[in-house]
Structures are given as structure tokens and as C-alpha cells.
């Protein structure tokens, strides 16, 4: 074979090798065939299932630190706490038989859970107003028997966070043993019972002690749907209450309700560990307002509770009391002889140490009650007068 001859099929000048057409840079695969004339692009839709209905366990959250400490846990009080220690109460069986779980249906598929106390065998229930705030319907279960009832709102006092419900068709219910919150002292052992985290069943128990009295707090519902409100005269405790305990009893060592669990300061750990500090409405205040609600359910919702004195006051520390800034024309205060600069120190025999305590004392009275108002004037002289408390003016329309 001469040097000009190559095997058949091998082009000349390739050195005896076939060229790599597939790897040549100029090569490109042929374009795909056009789609059939009956085909066109389609959009498609994804489906996201709706979120489950929102369920909350209600408890007022202290939005601002305690605003006014009237009876602080002084060194002496701290010694009392150290001596008494943190213990549970005695028997709670009587109270447990009179506790109900409250489940409130709200708008947009949401619901909320709280606690209530049975006041009458026919089914009047005491609870916090924020437990049933925004309700569309309410169902109640008696925890000791499992009996279920529908319920309706008899009336409420939004300012003081009190509401009364009526169970439909109830009878023969065990009622809550009621104590006297006027006898509560710093260092007393207490137990809070309630529907913690809305789990239902037997009431959860949170033991602790009273750490301060007559506290004023600013709080709101943890859902953020309610406006801030200021509550006065509160019992402060270190019992680890949780969301859902609102409306439940705070029991003394005799198993009597001396307060109603209402608010807590605990931040994000509330669901796990409970509140670092909590607050209860004194039972004397709660029951008095509940009684007024039952007597006048339709008109009570926007009417301040208690007797009306008609005085503008500020806190005073020397002497302790409520410093008069002015009196309302025609009010009991105006006719009593009180003038600007006087410090109210007692009403109806109860000591006044602040504006909050004056408000709480007046809540425990009724229009028409005759009470002795005592004061110290600007020169340090004592004065007093008997006045007839008036009906509180209705709150202005919102």
C-alpha cells in the first residue's frame, strides 16, 4: 500500500482516524419538534389547607410592672414568708366540687378557655370578664361531675373584670366556699385552682403565698384583642398560675375562696413554668360586684360599681391616704366639708392608704349607705363627717 492509500471509509488527511463529529464545537442537537396544534400551556393551582381554629387559654398579662405598692413585702413581711414557707392549702375538695371549665366560642373559628366558680346551686357562675370577652357562645363543664351546660352572660363589669354567667337548666350544684378577703395577710399560704392551659379535667393546683396586698396593675389579655386596663386592690401571690386559670379560686388554708385568679407577670414561660408573680381580685370585691350585676344585669355593663363619693384624689404618703384635689358639685364629698388639701384616711371604718384602697372600699358599699369619712386637713387637724353615698354616674358612651 502506497503512502497515499488509506483504508476505505477513512478520509485522507486524518492520520488514519475518523473525525469526532459529535464532539465538534459547531455541533448542536436538532431542535425538538413543535408541540401538537392542540396543546397549550396550563397554569395549575396549589391547595393549602386552612389553619386549625385558634384556641387560647385566657389570662390577663401584666403589661407594666406593678404601678402602686401599698403594702409591700417589707423586711418584716419577708420574715413572715420565710417562717410560713410555701405550702399547699388544706383540703380543697369543697372548692374543687364548685369549679367549672369555661369554653368560649369566638369569631373566625377561634375559641378560648378559662375557669369559673359556682355561686348558686341553680348555676350562677362567677368569672373574669376577659374569659368570655368576644363570646359568640359559651359551654361549661362542671369538673367534678363532667356535666355539660350551655351558658349565657347575665352581665359584666368590664372596668373591674367581673362577669356572671347562668348555666341553662342547672340545679343542685355544689357551691364555692367563700372566705373573707379582708382577713388576708402577707405571708398567708394559698392555692390557686383552675383550668390551666385549657386542658380540662380535674383542676390544676398552684400553691404559693401572698406577697403583697392592695396592688394596682395595668394588664391586657394575652391575645392582644382587649385594651389595657388598670385593676386596683389586687392580692399579689407567687403561685405559678397559667393561662386558663383566670376566673378560678384562690384558696386560703381552710379551702375557702379569698380571691379570683386574674392576671400574671411571667412572659413567654407561662405555659411551661407558670407565672413568676400573679394577681387575684379579692373575693369580697368580686362577690359584691357579682351581686350588683345579678340585681341589675342590663344596666350594669357600663355603670361603675359601688357607692359614689364624688372626690378627685391623688396618692398621699404623709399622712398615708388619698389627697383631695377637688370635689364634684352636689356630690356627697362636696357636702361633707372636704376641701382641696385634705387627706382622706378612712371611710366607713376602713383605713384608706391610697387612691386604690379608697376605690376598693367604695366598691364594697352601695348607693344610699351612710358612712363616716375621716380626714386630716392641711394644718394637721383631724376631721370627719357622715355622708350618704350616691349612685355612680354612668360611664360616657365610647
mmCIF file of C-alpha atoms in Angstrom, residues 223-374:
data_model
loop_
_atom_site.group_PDB
_atom_site.id
_atom_site.type_symbol
_atom_site.label_atom_id
_atom_site.label_comp_id
_atom_site.label_asym_id
_atom_site.label_seq_id
_atom_site.Cartn_x
_atom_site.Cartn_y
_atom_site.Cartn_z
ATOM 1 C CA UNK A 223 -54.331 37.682 72.747
ATOM 2 C CA UNK A 224 -53.916 41.439 72.444
ATOM 3 C CA UNK A 225 -57.577 41.871 71.471
ATOM 4 C CA UNK A 226 -58.537 43.777 74.599
ATOM 5 C CA UNK A 227 -57.396 47.255 75.595
ATOM 6 C CA UNK A 228 -55.106 47.818 78.557
ATOM 7 C CA UNK A 229 -56.952 48.185 81.826
ATOM 8 C CA UNK A 230 -55.961 49.133 85.339
ATOM 9 C CA UNK A 231 -57.138 46.930 88.190
ATOM 10 C CA UNK A 232 -56.745 48.035 91.798
ATOM 11 C CA UNK A 233 -56.823 46.371 95.195
ATOM 12 C CA UNK A 234 -55.295 43.138 93.893
ATOM 13 C CA UNK A 235 -53.833 40.342 96.012
ATOM 14 C CA UNK A 236 -50.307 39.554 94.779
ATOM 15 C CA UNK A 237 -49.107 35.951 95.058
ATOM 16 C CA UNK A 238 -46.164 33.831 93.941
ATOM 17 C CA UNK A 239 -48.283 30.823 92.942
ATOM 18 C CA UNK A 240 -47.371 29.675 89.388
ATOM 19 C CA UNK A 241 -50.765 30.139 87.723
ATOM 20 C CA UNK A 242 -51.068 29.652 83.968
ATOM 21 C CA UNK A 243 -53.297 30.789 81.099
ATOM 22 C CA UNK A 244 -56.734 29.218 81.576
ATOM 23 C CA UNK A 245 -56.685 29.714 85.364
ATOM 24 C CA UNK A 246 -58.483 33.050 85.035
ATOM 25 C CA UNK A 247 -61.742 33.044 86.969
ATOM 26 C CA UNK A 248 -60.615 30.226 89.249
ATOM 27 C CA UNK A 249 -60.488 30.441 93.047
ATOM 28 C CA UNK A 250 -57.541 31.473 95.153
ATOM 29 C CA UNK A 251 -57.983 29.411 98.320
ATOM 30 C CA UNK A 252 -56.806 30.017 101.870
ATOM 31 C CA UNK A 253 -55.547 27.280 104.188
ATOM 32 C CA UNK A 254 -59.153 26.422 105.086
ATOM 33 C CA UNK A 255 -60.073 25.737 101.472
ATOM 34 C CA UNK A 256 -62.157 28.915 101.138
ATOM 35 C CA UNK A 257 -62.016 31.255 98.147
ATOM 36 C CA UNK A 258 -60.419 34.544 99.185
ATOM 37 C CA UNK A 259 -59.691 35.730 95.647
ATOM 38 C CA UNK A 260 -60.252 35.117 91.946
ATOM 39 C CA UNK A 261 -57.199 34.355 89.763
ATOM 40 C CA UNK A 262 -56.999 37.127 87.179
ATOM 41 C CA UNK A 263 -53.568 38.245 85.966
ATOM 42 C CA UNK A 264 -49.935 37.212 85.823
ATOM 43 C CA UNK A 265 -46.474 38.527 85.024
ATOM 44 C CA UNK A 266 -44.392 35.733 83.593
ATOM 45 C CA UNK A 267 -43.553 36.355 79.957
ATOM 46 C CA UNK A 268 -43.117 33.502 77.488
ATOM 47 C CA UNK A 269 -42.525 30.834 80.116
ATOM 48 C CA UNK A 270 -46.129 30.953 81.361
ATOM 49 C CA UNK A 271 -47.128 27.791 79.504
ATOM 50 C CA UNK A 272 -44.172 25.828 80.869
ATOM 51 C CA UNK A 273 -43.457 27.044 84.381
ATOM 52 C CA UNK A 274 -46.345 29.333 85.254
ATOM 53 C CA UNK A 275 -46.253 32.926 86.412
ATOM 54 C CA UNK A 276 -43.360 34.418 88.320
ATOM 55 C CA UNK A 277 -45.936 36.536 90.123
ATOM 56 C CA UNK A 278 -49.696 36.585 89.847
ATOM 57 C CA UNK A 279 -52.667 38.646 90.958
ATOM 58 C CA UNK A 280 -56.157 37.872 92.217
ATOM 59 C CA UNK A 281 -59.232 40.052 92.694
ATOM 60 C CA UNK A 282 -60.248 39.936 96.386
ATOM 61 C CA UNK A 283 -63.307 37.724 96.749
ATOM 62 C CA UNK A 284 -65.195 40.349 98.777
ATOM 63 C CA UNK A 285 -64.912 42.724 95.833
ATOM 64 C CA UNK A 286 -65.764 40.080 93.243
ATOM 65 C CA UNK A 287 -68.848 38.778 95.074
ATOM 66 C CA UNK A 288 -70.132 42.283 95.826
ATOM 67 C CA UNK A 289 -69.899 43.302 92.176
ATOM 68 C CA UNK A 290 -71.426 39.978 91.080
ATOM 69 C CA UNK A 291 -74.387 40.627 93.371
ATOM 70 C CA UNK A 292 -74.880 44.051 91.807
ATOM 71 C CA UNK A 293 -74.686 42.527 88.326
ATOM 72 C CA UNK A 294 -77.396 39.997 89.184
ATOM 73 C CA UNK A 295 -79.643 42.721 90.602
ATOM 74 C CA UNK A 296 -79.262 44.989 87.577
ATOM 75 C CA UNK A 297 -77.836 42.976 84.665
ATOM 76 C CA UNK A 298 -78.980 45.183 81.801
ATOM 77 C CA UNK A 299 -77.719 48.471 83.168
ATOM 78 C CA UNK A 300 -74.592 47.345 84.920
ATOM 79 C CA UNK A 301 -72.353 46.778 81.942
ATOM 80 C CA UNK A 302 -71.297 50.402 81.652
ATOM 81 C CA UNK A 303 -72.016 51.601 85.191
ATOM 82 C CA UNK A 304 -69.214 51.863 87.740
ATOM 83 C CA UNK A 305 -69.768 49.726 90.804
ATOM 84 C CA UNK A 306 -70.136 50.639 94.462
ATOM 85 C CA UNK A 307 -71.077 53.858 96.212
ATOM 86 C CA UNK A 308 -70.134 57.271 94.838
ATOM 87 C CA UNK A 309 -68.310 59.892 96.931
ATOM 88 C CA UNK A 310 -67.505 62.436 94.204
ATOM 89 C CA UNK A 311 -63.945 63.393 95.028
ATOM 90 C CA UNK A 312 -60.819 63.901 92.903
ATOM 91 C CA UNK A 313 -57.813 62.446 94.705
ATOM 92 C CA UNK A 314 -54.111 61.658 94.435
ATOM 93 C CA UNK A 315 -51.960 59.309 96.492
ATOM 94 C CA UNK A 316 -50.581 60.735 99.721
ATOM 95 C CA UNK A 317 -47.771 59.331 101.846
ATOM 96 C CA UNK A 318 -47.596 61.895 104.671
ATOM 97 C CA UNK A 319 -50.051 61.046 106.063
ATOM 98 C CA UNK A 320 -50.954 57.895 104.078
ATOM 99 C CA UNK A 321 -54.278 58.277 102.340
ATOM 100 C CA UNK A 322 -55.991 59.965 99.408
ATOM 101 C CA UNK A 323 -55.145 63.639 98.875
ATOM 102 C CA UNK A 324 -58.185 65.693 97.844
ATOM 103 C CA UNK A 325 -57.665 67.749 94.689
ATOM 104 C CA UNK A 326 -61.299 68.747 94.323
ATOM 105 C CA UNK A 327 -64.907 67.698 94.835
ATOM 106 C CA UNK A 328 -67.766 67.367 92.360
ATOM 107 C CA UNK A 329 -70.535 69.915 92.798
ATOM 108 C CA UNK A 330 -73.568 68.412 94.516
ATOM 109 C CA UNK A 331 -71.723 65.232 95.468
ATOM 110 C CA UNK A 332 -71.528 63.645 98.937
ATOM 111 C CA UNK A 333 -67.902 64.810 99.142
ATOM 112 C CA UNK A 334 -68.881 68.426 98.499
ATOM 113 C CA UNK A 335 -71.456 68.368 101.307
ATOM 114 C CA UNK A 336 -69.088 66.659 103.748
ATOM 115 C CA UNK A 337 -66.801 69.642 104.191
ATOM 116 C CA UNK A 338 -63.856 68.069 102.361
ATOM 117 C CA UNK A 339 -61.665 70.665 100.608
ATOM 118 C CA UNK A 340 -58.545 70.642 98.494
ATOM 119 C CA UNK A 341 -55.523 69.663 100.568
ATOM 120 C CA UNK A 342 -57.381 67.337 102.933
ATOM 121 C CA UNK A 343 -56.149 63.723 103.093
ATOM 122 C CA UNK A 344 -58.886 61.076 103.409
ATOM 123 C CA UNK A 345 -57.691 58.460 105.899
ATOM 124 C CA UNK A 346 -60.801 56.300 106.454
ATOM 125 C CA UNK A 347 -64.245 55.589 105.005
ATOM 126 C CA UNK A 348 -66.849 53.564 106.871
ATOM 127 C CA UNK A 349 -64.262 52.500 109.456
ATOM 128 C CA UNK A 350 -61.890 51.077 106.805
ATOM 129 C CA UNK A 351 -58.431 52.622 106.580
ATOM 130 C CA UNK A 352 -57.574 54.492 103.384
ATOM 131 C CA UNK A 353 -53.872 54.372 102.456
ATOM 132 C CA UNK A 354 -54.046 55.253 98.742
ATOM 133 C CA UNK A 355 -56.357 56.080 95.875
ATOM 134 C CA UNK A 356 -56.605 52.377 95.029
ATOM 135 C CA UNK A 357 -57.670 51.448 98.537
ATOM 136 C CA UNK A 358 -60.295 54.224 98.561
ATOM 137 C CA UNK A 359 -61.714 52.861 95.314
ATOM 138 C CA UNK A 360 -61.871 49.331 96.704
ATOM 139 C CA UNK A 361 -63.578 50.466 99.908
ATOM 140 C CA UNK A 362 -66.226 52.362 97.946
ATOM 141 C CA UNK A 363 -66.856 49.301 95.758
ATOM 142 C CA UNK A 364 -67.872 47.361 98.850
ATOM 143 C CA UNK A 365 -70.583 49.907 99.667
ATOM 144 C CA UNK A 366 -73.858 50.712 97.928
ATOM 145 C CA UNK A 367 -75.653 53.910 96.964
ATOM 146 C CA UNK A 368 -77.624 55.117 99.993
ATOM 147 C CA UNK A 369 -75.150 53.760 102.554
ATOM 148 C CA UNK A 370 -74.324 56.190 105.372
ATOM 149 C CA UNK A 371 -70.597 56.130 106.080
ATOM 150 C CA UNK A 372 -68.213 58.174 108.195
ATOM 151 C CA UNK A 373 -65.456 59.838 106.180
ATOM 152 C CA UNK A 374 -62.365 60.782 108.198
#
